[in-house]
Coordinates of C-alpha atoms and ligand atoms in Angstrom, one line a residue:
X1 CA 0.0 0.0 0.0
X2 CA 2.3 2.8 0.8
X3 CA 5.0 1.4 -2.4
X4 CA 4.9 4.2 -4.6
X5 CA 3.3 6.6 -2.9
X6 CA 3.0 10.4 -1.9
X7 CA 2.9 12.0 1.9
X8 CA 1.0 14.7 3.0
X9 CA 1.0 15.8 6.5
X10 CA -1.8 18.1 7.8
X11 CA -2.3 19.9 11.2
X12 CA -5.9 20.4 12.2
X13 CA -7.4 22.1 15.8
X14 CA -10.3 23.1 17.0
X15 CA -9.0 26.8 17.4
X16 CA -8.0 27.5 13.9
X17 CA -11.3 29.0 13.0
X18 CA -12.1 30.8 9.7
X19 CA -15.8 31.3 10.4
X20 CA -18.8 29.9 10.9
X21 CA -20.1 28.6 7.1
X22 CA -22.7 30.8 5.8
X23 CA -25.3 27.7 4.8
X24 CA -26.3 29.7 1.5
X25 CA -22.9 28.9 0.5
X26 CA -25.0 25.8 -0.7
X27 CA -27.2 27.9 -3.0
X28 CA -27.6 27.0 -6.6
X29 CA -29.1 28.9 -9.7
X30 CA -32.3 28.1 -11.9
X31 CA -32.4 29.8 -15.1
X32 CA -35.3 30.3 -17.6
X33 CA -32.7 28.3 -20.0
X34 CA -32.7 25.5 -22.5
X35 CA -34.8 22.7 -20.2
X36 CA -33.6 23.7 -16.8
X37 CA -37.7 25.0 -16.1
X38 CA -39.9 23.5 -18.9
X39 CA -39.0 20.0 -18.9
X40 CA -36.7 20.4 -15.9
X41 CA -38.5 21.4 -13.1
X42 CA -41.5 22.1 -14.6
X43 CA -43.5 19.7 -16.8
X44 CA -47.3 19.4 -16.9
X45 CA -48.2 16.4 -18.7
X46 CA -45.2 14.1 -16.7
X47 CA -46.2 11.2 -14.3
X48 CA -45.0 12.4 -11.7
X49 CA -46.3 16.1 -11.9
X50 CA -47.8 17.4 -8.9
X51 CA -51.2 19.9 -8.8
X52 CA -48.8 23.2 -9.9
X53 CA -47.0 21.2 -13.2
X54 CA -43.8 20.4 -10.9
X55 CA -41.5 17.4 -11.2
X56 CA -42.0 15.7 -8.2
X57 CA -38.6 13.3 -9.0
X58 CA -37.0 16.6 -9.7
X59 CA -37.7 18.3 -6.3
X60 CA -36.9 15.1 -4.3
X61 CA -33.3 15.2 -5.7
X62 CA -33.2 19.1 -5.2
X63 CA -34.2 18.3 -1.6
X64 CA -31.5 15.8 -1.3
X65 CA -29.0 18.6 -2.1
X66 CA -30.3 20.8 0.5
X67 CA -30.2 23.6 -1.3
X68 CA -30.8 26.8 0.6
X69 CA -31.2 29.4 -1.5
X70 CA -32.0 29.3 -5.8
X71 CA -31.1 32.2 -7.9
X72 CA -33.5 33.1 -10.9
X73 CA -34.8 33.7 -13.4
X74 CA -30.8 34.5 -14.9
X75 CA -28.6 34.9 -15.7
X76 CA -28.3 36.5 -19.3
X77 CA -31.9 35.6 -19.7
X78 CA -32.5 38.5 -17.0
X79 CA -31.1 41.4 -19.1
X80 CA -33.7 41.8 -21.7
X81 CA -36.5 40.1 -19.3
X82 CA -40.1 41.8 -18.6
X83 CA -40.7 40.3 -15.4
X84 CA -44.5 41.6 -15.8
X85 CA -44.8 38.8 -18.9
X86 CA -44.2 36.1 -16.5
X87 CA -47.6 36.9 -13.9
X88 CA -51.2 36.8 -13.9
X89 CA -53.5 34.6 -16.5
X90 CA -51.1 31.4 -18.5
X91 CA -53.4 32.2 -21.5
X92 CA -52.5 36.0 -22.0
X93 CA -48.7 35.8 -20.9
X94 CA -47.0 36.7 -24.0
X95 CA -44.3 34.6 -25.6
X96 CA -41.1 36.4 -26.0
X97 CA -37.8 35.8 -28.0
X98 CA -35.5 35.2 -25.7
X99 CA -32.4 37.2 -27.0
X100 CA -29.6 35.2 -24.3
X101 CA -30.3 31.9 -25.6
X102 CA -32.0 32.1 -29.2
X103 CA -34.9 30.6 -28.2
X104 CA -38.9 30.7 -26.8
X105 CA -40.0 31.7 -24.2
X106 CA -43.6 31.1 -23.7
X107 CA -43.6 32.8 -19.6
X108 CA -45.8 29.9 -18.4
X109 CA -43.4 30.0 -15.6
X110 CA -42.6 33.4 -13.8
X111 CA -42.2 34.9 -10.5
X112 CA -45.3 33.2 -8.8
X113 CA -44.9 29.9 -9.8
X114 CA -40.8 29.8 -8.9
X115 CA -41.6 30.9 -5.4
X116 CA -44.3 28.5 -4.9
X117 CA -41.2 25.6 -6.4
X118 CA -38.5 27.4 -4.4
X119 CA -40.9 26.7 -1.1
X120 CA -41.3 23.1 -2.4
X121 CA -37.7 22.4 -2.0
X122 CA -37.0 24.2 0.9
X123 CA -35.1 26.7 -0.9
X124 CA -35.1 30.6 -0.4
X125 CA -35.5 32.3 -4.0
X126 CA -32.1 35.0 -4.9
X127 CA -33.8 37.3 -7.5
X128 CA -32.3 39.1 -10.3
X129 CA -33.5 42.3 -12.2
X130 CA -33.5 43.4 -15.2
X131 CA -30.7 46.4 -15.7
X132 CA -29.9 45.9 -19.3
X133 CA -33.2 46.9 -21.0
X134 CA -34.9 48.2 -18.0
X135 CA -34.0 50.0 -14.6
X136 CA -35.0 51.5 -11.5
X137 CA -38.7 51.3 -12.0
X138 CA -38.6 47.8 -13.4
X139 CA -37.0 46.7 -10.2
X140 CA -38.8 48.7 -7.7
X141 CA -42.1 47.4 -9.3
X142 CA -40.9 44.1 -8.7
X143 CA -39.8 44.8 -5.2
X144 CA -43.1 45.7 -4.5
X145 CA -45.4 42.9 -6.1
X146 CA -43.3 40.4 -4.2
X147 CA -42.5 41.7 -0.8
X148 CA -44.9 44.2 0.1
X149 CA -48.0 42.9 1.7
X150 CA -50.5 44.8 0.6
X151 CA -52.9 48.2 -0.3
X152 CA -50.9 48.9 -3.2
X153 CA -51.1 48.6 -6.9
X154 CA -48.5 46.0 -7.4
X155 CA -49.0 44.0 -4.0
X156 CA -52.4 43.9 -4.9
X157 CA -52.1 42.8 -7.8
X158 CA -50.2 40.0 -6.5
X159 CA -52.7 39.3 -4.4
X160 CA -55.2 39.1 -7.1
X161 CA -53.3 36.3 -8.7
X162 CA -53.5 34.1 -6.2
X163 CA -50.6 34.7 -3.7
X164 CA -52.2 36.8 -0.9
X165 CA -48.8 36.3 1.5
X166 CA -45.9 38.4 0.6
X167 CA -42.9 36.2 -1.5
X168 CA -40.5 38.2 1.1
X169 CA -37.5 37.4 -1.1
X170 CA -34.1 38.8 0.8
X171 CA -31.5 38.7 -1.3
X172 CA -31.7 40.4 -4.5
X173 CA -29.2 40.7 -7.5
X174 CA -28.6 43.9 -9.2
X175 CA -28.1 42.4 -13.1
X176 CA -26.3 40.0 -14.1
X177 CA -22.7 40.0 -15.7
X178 CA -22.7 43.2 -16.7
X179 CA -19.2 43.9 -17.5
X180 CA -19.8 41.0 -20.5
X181 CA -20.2 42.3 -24.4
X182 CA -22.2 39.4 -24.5
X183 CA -24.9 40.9 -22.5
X184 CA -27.9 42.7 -23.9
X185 CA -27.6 46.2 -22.2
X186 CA -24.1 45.9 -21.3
X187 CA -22.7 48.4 -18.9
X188 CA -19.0 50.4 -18.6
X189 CA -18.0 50.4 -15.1
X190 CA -19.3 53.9 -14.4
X191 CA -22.8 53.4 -16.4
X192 CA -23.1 50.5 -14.2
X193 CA -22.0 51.6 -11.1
X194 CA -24.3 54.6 -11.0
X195 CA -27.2 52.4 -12.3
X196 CA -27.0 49.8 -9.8
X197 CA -26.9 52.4 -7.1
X198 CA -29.3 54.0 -7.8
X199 CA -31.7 51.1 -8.3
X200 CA -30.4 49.8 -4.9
X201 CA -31.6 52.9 -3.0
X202 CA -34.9 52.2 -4.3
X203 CA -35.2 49.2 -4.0
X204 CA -34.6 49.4 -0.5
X205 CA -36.7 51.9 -0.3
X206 CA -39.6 49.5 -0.8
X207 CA -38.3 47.3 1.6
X208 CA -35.3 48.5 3.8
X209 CA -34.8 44.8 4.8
X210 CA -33.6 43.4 1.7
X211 CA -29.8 42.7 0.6
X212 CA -28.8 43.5 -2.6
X213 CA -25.4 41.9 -5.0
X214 CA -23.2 44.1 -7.1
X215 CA -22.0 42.3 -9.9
X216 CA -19.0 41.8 -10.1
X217 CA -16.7 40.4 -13.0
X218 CA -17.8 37.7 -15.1
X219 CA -14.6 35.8 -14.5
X220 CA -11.2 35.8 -13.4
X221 CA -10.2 36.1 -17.1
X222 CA -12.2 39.5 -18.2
X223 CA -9.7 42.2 -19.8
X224 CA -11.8 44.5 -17.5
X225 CA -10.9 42.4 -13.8
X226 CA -10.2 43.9 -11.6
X227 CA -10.6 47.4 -12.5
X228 CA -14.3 46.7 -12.5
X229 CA -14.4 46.3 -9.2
X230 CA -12.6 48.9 -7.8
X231 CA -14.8 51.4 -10.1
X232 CA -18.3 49.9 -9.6
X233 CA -17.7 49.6 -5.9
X234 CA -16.9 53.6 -6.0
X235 CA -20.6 53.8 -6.3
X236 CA -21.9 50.5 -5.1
X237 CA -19.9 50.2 -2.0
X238 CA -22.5 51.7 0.5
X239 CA -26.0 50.8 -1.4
X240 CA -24.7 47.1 -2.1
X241 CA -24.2 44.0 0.3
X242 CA -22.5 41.6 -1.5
X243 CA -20.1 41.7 -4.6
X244 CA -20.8 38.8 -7.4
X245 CA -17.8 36.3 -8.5
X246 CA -18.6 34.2 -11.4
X247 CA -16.4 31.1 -12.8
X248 CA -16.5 28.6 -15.0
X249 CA -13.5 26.2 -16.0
X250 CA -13.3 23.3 -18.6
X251 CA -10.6 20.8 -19.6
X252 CA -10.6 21.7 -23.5
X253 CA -7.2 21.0 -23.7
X254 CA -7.5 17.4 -22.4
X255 CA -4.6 18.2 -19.9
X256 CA -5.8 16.5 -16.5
X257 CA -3.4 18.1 -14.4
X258 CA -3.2 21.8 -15.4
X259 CA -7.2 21.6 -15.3
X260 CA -7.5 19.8 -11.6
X261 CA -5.3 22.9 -10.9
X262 CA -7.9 25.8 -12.0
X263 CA -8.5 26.1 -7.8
X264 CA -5.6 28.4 -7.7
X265 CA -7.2 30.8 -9.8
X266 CA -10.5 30.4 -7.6
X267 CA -8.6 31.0 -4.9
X268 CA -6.8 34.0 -6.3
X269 CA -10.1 35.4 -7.8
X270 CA -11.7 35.5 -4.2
X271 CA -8.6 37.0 -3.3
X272 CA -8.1 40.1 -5.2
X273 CA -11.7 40.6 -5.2
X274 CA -11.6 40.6 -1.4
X275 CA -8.9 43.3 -1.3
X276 CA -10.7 45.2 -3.8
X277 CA -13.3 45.3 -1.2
X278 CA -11.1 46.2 1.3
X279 CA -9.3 48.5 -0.4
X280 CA -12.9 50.5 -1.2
X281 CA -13.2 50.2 2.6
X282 CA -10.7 52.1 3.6
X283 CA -10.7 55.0 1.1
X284 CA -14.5 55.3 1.9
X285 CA -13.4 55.1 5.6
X286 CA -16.4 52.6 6.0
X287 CA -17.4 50.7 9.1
X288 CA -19.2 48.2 6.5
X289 CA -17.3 44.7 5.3
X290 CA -18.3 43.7 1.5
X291 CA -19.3 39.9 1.4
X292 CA -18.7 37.9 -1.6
X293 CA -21.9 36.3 -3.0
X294 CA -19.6 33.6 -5.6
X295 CA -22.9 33.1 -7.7
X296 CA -22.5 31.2 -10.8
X297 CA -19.0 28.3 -10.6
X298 CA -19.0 25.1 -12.2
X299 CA -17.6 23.3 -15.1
X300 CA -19.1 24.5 -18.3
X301 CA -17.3 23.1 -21.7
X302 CA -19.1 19.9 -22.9
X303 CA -21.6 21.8 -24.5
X304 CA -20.2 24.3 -26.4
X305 CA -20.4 22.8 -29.6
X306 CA -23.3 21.0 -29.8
X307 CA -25.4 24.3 -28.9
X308 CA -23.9 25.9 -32.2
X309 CA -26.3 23.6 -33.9
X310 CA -29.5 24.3 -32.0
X311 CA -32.5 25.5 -34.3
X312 CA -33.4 29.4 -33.1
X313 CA -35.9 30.2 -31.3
X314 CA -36.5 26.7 -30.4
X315 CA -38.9 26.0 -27.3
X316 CA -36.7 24.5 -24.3
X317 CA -34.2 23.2 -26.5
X318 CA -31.4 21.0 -24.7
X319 CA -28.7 23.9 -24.4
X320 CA -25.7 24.0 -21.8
X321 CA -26.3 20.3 -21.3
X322 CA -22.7 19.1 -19.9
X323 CA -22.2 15.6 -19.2
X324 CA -19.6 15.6 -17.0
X325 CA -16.6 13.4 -16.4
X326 CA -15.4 11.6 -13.5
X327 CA -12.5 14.3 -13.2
X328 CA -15.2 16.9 -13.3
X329 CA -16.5 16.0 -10.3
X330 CA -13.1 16.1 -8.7
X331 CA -12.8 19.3 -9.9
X332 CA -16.2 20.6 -8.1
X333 CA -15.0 19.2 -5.0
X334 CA -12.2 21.4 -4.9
X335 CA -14.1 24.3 -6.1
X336 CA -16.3 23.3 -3.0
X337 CA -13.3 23.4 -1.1
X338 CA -11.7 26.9 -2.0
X339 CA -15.0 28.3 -1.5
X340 CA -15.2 27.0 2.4
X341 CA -11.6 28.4 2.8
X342 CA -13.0 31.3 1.9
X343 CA -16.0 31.0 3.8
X344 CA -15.2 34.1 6.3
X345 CA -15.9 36.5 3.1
X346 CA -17.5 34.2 0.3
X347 CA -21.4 34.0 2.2
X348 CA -23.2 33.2 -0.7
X349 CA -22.5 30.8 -3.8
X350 CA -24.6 29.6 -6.1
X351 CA -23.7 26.3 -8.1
X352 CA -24.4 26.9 -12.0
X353 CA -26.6 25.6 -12.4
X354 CA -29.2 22.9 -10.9
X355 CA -31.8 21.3 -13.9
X356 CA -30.6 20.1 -17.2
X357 CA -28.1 23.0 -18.0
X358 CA -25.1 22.4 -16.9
X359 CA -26.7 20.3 -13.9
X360 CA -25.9 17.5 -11.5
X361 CA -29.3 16.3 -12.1
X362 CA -30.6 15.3 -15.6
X363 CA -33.9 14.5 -16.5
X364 CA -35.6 13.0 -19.3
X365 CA -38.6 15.1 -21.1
X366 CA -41.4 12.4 -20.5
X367 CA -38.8 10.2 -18.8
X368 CA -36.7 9.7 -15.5
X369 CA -34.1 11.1 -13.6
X370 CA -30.6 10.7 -12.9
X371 CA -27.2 11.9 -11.2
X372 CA -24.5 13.1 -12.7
X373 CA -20.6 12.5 -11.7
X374 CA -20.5 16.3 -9.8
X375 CA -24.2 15.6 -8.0
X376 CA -22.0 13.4 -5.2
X377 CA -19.4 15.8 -4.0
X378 CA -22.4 18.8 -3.8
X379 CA -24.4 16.4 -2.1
X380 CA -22.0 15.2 0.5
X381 CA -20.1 18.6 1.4
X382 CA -24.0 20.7 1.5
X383 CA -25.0 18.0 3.6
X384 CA -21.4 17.3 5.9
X385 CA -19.8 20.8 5.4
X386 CA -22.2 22.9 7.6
X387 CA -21.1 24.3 11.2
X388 CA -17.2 26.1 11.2
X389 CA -14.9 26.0 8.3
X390 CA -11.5 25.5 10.1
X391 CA -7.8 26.6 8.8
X392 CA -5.6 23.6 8.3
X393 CA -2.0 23.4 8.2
X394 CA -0.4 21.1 5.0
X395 CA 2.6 20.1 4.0
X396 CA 1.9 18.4 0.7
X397 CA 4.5 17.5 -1.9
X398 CA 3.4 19.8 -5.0
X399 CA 4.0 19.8 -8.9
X400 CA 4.0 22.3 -12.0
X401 CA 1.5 22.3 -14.6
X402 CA 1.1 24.3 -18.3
X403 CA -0.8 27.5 -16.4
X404 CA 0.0 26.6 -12.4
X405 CA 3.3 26.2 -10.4
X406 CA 3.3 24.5 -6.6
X407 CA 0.1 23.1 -7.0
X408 CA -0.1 21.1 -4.2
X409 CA -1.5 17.2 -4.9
X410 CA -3.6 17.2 -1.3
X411 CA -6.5 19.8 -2.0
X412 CA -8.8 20.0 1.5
X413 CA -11.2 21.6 3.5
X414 CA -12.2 20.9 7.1
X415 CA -15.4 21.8 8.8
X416 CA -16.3 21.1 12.4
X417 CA -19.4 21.1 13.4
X418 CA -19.5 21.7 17.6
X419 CA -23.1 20.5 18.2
X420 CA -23.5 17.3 16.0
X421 CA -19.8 16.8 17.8
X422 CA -18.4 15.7 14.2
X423 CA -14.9 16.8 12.6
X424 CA -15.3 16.3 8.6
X425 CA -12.4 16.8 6.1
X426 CA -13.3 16.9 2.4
X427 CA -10.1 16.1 0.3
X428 CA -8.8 15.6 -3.3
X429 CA -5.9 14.0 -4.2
X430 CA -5.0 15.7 -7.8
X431 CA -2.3 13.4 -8.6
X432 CA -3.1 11.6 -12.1
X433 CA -1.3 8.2 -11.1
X434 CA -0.1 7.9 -7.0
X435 CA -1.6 7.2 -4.1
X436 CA -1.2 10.0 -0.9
X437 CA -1.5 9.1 2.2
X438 CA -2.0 12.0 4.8
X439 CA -1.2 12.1 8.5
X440 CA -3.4 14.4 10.1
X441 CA -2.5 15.7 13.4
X442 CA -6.5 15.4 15.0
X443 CA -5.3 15.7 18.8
X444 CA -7.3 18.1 19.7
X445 CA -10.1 16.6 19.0
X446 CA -9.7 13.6 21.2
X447 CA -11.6 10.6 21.8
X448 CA -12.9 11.3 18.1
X449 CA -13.4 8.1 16.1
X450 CA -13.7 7.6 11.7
X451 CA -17.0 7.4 11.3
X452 CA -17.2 7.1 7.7
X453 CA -15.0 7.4 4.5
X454 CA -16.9 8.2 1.3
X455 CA -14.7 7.5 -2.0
X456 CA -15.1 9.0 -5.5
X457 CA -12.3 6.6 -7.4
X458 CA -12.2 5.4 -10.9
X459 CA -9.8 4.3 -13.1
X460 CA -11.3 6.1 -16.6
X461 CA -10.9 10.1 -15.7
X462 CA -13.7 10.6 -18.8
X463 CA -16.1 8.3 -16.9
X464 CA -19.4 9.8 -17.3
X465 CA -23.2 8.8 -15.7
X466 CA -26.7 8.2 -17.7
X467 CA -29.8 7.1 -16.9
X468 CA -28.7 3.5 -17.4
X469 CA -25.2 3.4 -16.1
X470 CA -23.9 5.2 -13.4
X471 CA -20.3 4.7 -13.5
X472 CA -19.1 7.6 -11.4
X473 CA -20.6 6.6 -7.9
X474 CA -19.1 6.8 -4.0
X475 CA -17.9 4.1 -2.5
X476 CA -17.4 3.5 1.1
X477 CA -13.7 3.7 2.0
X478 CA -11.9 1.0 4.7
X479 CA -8.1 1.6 5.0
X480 CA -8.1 4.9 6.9
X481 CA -7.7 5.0 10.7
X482 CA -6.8 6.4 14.0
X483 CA -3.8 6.3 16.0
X484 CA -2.6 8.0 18.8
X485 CA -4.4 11.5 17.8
X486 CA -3.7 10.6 14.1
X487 CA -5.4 9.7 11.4
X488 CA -3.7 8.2 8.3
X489 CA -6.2 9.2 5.3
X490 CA -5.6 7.1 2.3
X491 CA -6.6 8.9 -0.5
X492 CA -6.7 6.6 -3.6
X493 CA -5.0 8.3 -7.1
X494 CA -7.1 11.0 -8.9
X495 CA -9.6 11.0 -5.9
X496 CA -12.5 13.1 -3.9
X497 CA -13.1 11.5 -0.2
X498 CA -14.9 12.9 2.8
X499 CA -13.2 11.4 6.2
X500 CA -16.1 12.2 8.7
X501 CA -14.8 11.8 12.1
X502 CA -17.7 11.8 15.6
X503 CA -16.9 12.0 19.2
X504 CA -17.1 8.8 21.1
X505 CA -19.9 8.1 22.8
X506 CA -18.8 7.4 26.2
Ligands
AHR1 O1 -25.1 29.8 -16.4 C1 -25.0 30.0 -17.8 C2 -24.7 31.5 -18.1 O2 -23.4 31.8 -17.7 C3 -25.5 32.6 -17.4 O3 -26.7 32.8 -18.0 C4 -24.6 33.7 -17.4 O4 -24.8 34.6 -16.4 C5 -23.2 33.1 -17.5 O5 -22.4 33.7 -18.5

């Protein structure tokens, strides 16, 4: 066992605290997109439809996510969206060209009917408005139809179709991506800055007790990062309570190690945004910290040419539909982890996204439901990693790749959770062909037993699932154990595990 392998060691104690985890670090993103609603979660004439139209298989997987918080309706679908289309009457919502995505949108499903889904999961909505096409009044209308509870024109009108309680939505996203050229309406840093202000203040106006996101760069890799920041905080800094990241990474150049590396530029993205923050902080001499809301990360590659050949203006056709690999999902368990490293800024995240479009669950129009590859890391860290995220010292041997240098093979998070009495580490071992085995220093957590190891192994990195085969599945891991305050974690080649440790009973 330990012929040919790496060694790792790691330090962990209960008084290394980075913060306590923000649950809606869990949150995850449905977009009026390809199938992620019609077909996805929403389809009328399926078996298992409930009264409202909604998947019932769908919303028993989103429940097994535990998914606290869903953004919506976009995404680029937001910019050139009339959120009025989307209430009242199904028979006289219009149907709209969707600009984004090329395709139809027919508004059978709009604000209403997502809160009613969002409750159905268990899941707060994350709202985005429209400031590409539209603006202030747009978003103050909408403000008011969903959270004020009644007496005026557009709570009442809520009321009259059907939903006499308030939606009370918190957390609300000023645009989407609006540094992109991509996006219809797109802003300079100044135009937006000033926009998003002032559509903040009255927004709050309506309802003081809402929190609003600033967006921030579309990705690490925009010519514009970071200088977006620092301007459209100028303005935003005060009126704003969160700051947007969005990330996507992909293996297109079939290079395994360089792209199970792309972490280090997560963790550098939260970085400099963070000090952007900070650095607005102090020349506004505010007593006010900017969170991170990290609301769109993922993989997103798979896809990109098969979508060229979609028909336009297609009804729900199958866009952004990823199937991802085996080394995907190792990859979004290190995105999980860089993201509870961070978890003292970063209080929001939303995975991109939840349905169909690039989605650990898949569904079949007409048909079933299944998991893909990335489903099992989301699902074990939302469920595990909730109660302290906790700083842990490494030593781990490290290599160079095409874009990366000291990457270090062990990737890891550690979360501790005081009042279920349970110490879980979530861990990767990047390297492509040997084994690592990690002494953990765990003495201050003593008489804590392993409770559990959960494996993500296989020997084909391009693995993928479908509703037939799942061939990227956790296993139950048996070599790891605990010796005088240390555990040895085994962590097989190319691997995701999740060592959950529990206090003795005694
Ligand atoms: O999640 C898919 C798309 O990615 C979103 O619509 C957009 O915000 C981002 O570019």
């Amino acid at each position: 066992m330990t012929l040919n392998a790496h060694k790792a060691k790691m330090l962990i104690d209960k008084s290394f605290r980075i913060s306590d985890i923000d649950p809606r670090i869990y949150g995850s993103f449905i977009e009026q997109l390809g199938r992620a609603v019609y077909g996805g979660i929403y389809e009328l004439s399926h078996s298992s439809a409930d009264e409202d139209g909604f998947r019932q298989d769908v919303i028993e997987l989103v429940k097994e996510l535990r998914v606290p918080i869903i953004r919506y309706p976009g995404g680029n679908m937001v910019s050139a969206y009339n959120w009025e289309d989307g209430i009242g009457p199904k028979e006289l919502r219009p149907k709209r060209l969707d600009l984004a995505w090329n395709s139809l949108e027919t508004n059978e499903v709009g604000t209403n009917e997502f809160a009613a889904w969002a409750k159905k999961v268990n899941a707060e909505v994350m709202m985005a408005v429209n400031l590409g096409t539209r603006g202030i009044d747009a978003a103050r209308n909408l403000v008011e139809y969903c959270n004020h509870p009644g007496g005026t024109y557009w709570s009442d009108l809520r009321k009259e179709h059907g939903y006499t309680d308030p939606h009370n939505i918190k957390v609300w996203c000023l645009g989407n991506e609006m540094d992109g050229p991509w996006q219809i309406g797109m802003k300079t840093a100044y135009e937006y800055g000033r926009l998003a202000a002032e559509t903040a203040k009255a927004m709050k106006l309506v309802d003081p007790s809402i929190e609003l996101v600033s967006c921030g760069s579309s990705g690490s890799g925009m010519p514009t990062f970071p200088e977006w920041e620092a301007e459209t905080l100028e303005h935003t800094y005060e009126a704003a309570d969160y700051i947007s990241l969005h990330q996507y990474y992909g293996n297109r150049d079939n290079d395994s190690a360089n792209y199970l590396a792309s972490t280090l530029d997560m963790d550098s993205f939260i970085k400099t945004v963070t000090a952007a923050c900070d650095y607005m902080k102090a020349k506004k001499r505010s007593k006010k910290t900017m969170n991170l809301s990290f609301d769109e990360w993922n993989v997103w590659f798979h896809s990109n040419d098969q979508d060229k050949a979609i028909e336009p203006w297609s009804l729900s056709p199958p866009l952004l539909e990823d199937i991802y690999t085996f080394e995907d999902a190792l990859l979004v368990g290190s995105m999980l982890n860089t993201l509870l490293k961070h978890s003292d800024r970063v209080k929001i995240a939303c995975m991109a996204q939840l349905v169909n479009v690039i989605a650990p669950i898949m569904t079949e129009t007409g048909g079933g439901i299944w998991k893909q590859s990335i489903f099992y890391p989301f699902y074990y860290t939302s469920v595990y990693g909730r109660g302290t995220a906790l700083h842990s010292i490494v030593d781990s041997p490290k290599y160079d790749s095409k874009d990366f240098t000291d990457v270090p093979f062990l990737d890891q998070s550690v979360v501790y959770n005081e009042e279920s009495e349970e110490l879980v580490i979530f861990a990767v071992n990047r390297s492509l062909d040997t084994q690592l085995l990690v002494d953990v220093d765990i003495r201050s957590f003593e008489g804590y037993k392993l409770a559990e190891q959960i494996v993500l192994k296989n020997e084909n990195p391009k693995a993928v699932n479908s509703i037939n085969d799942e061939q990227v599945k956790p296993e139950k891991g048996n070599d790891s154990y605990i010796e005088n305050g240390t555990l040895t974690a085994v962590l097989p080649k190319m691997s995701w595990n999740m060592f959950r440790l529990k206090k003795l009973e005694v």
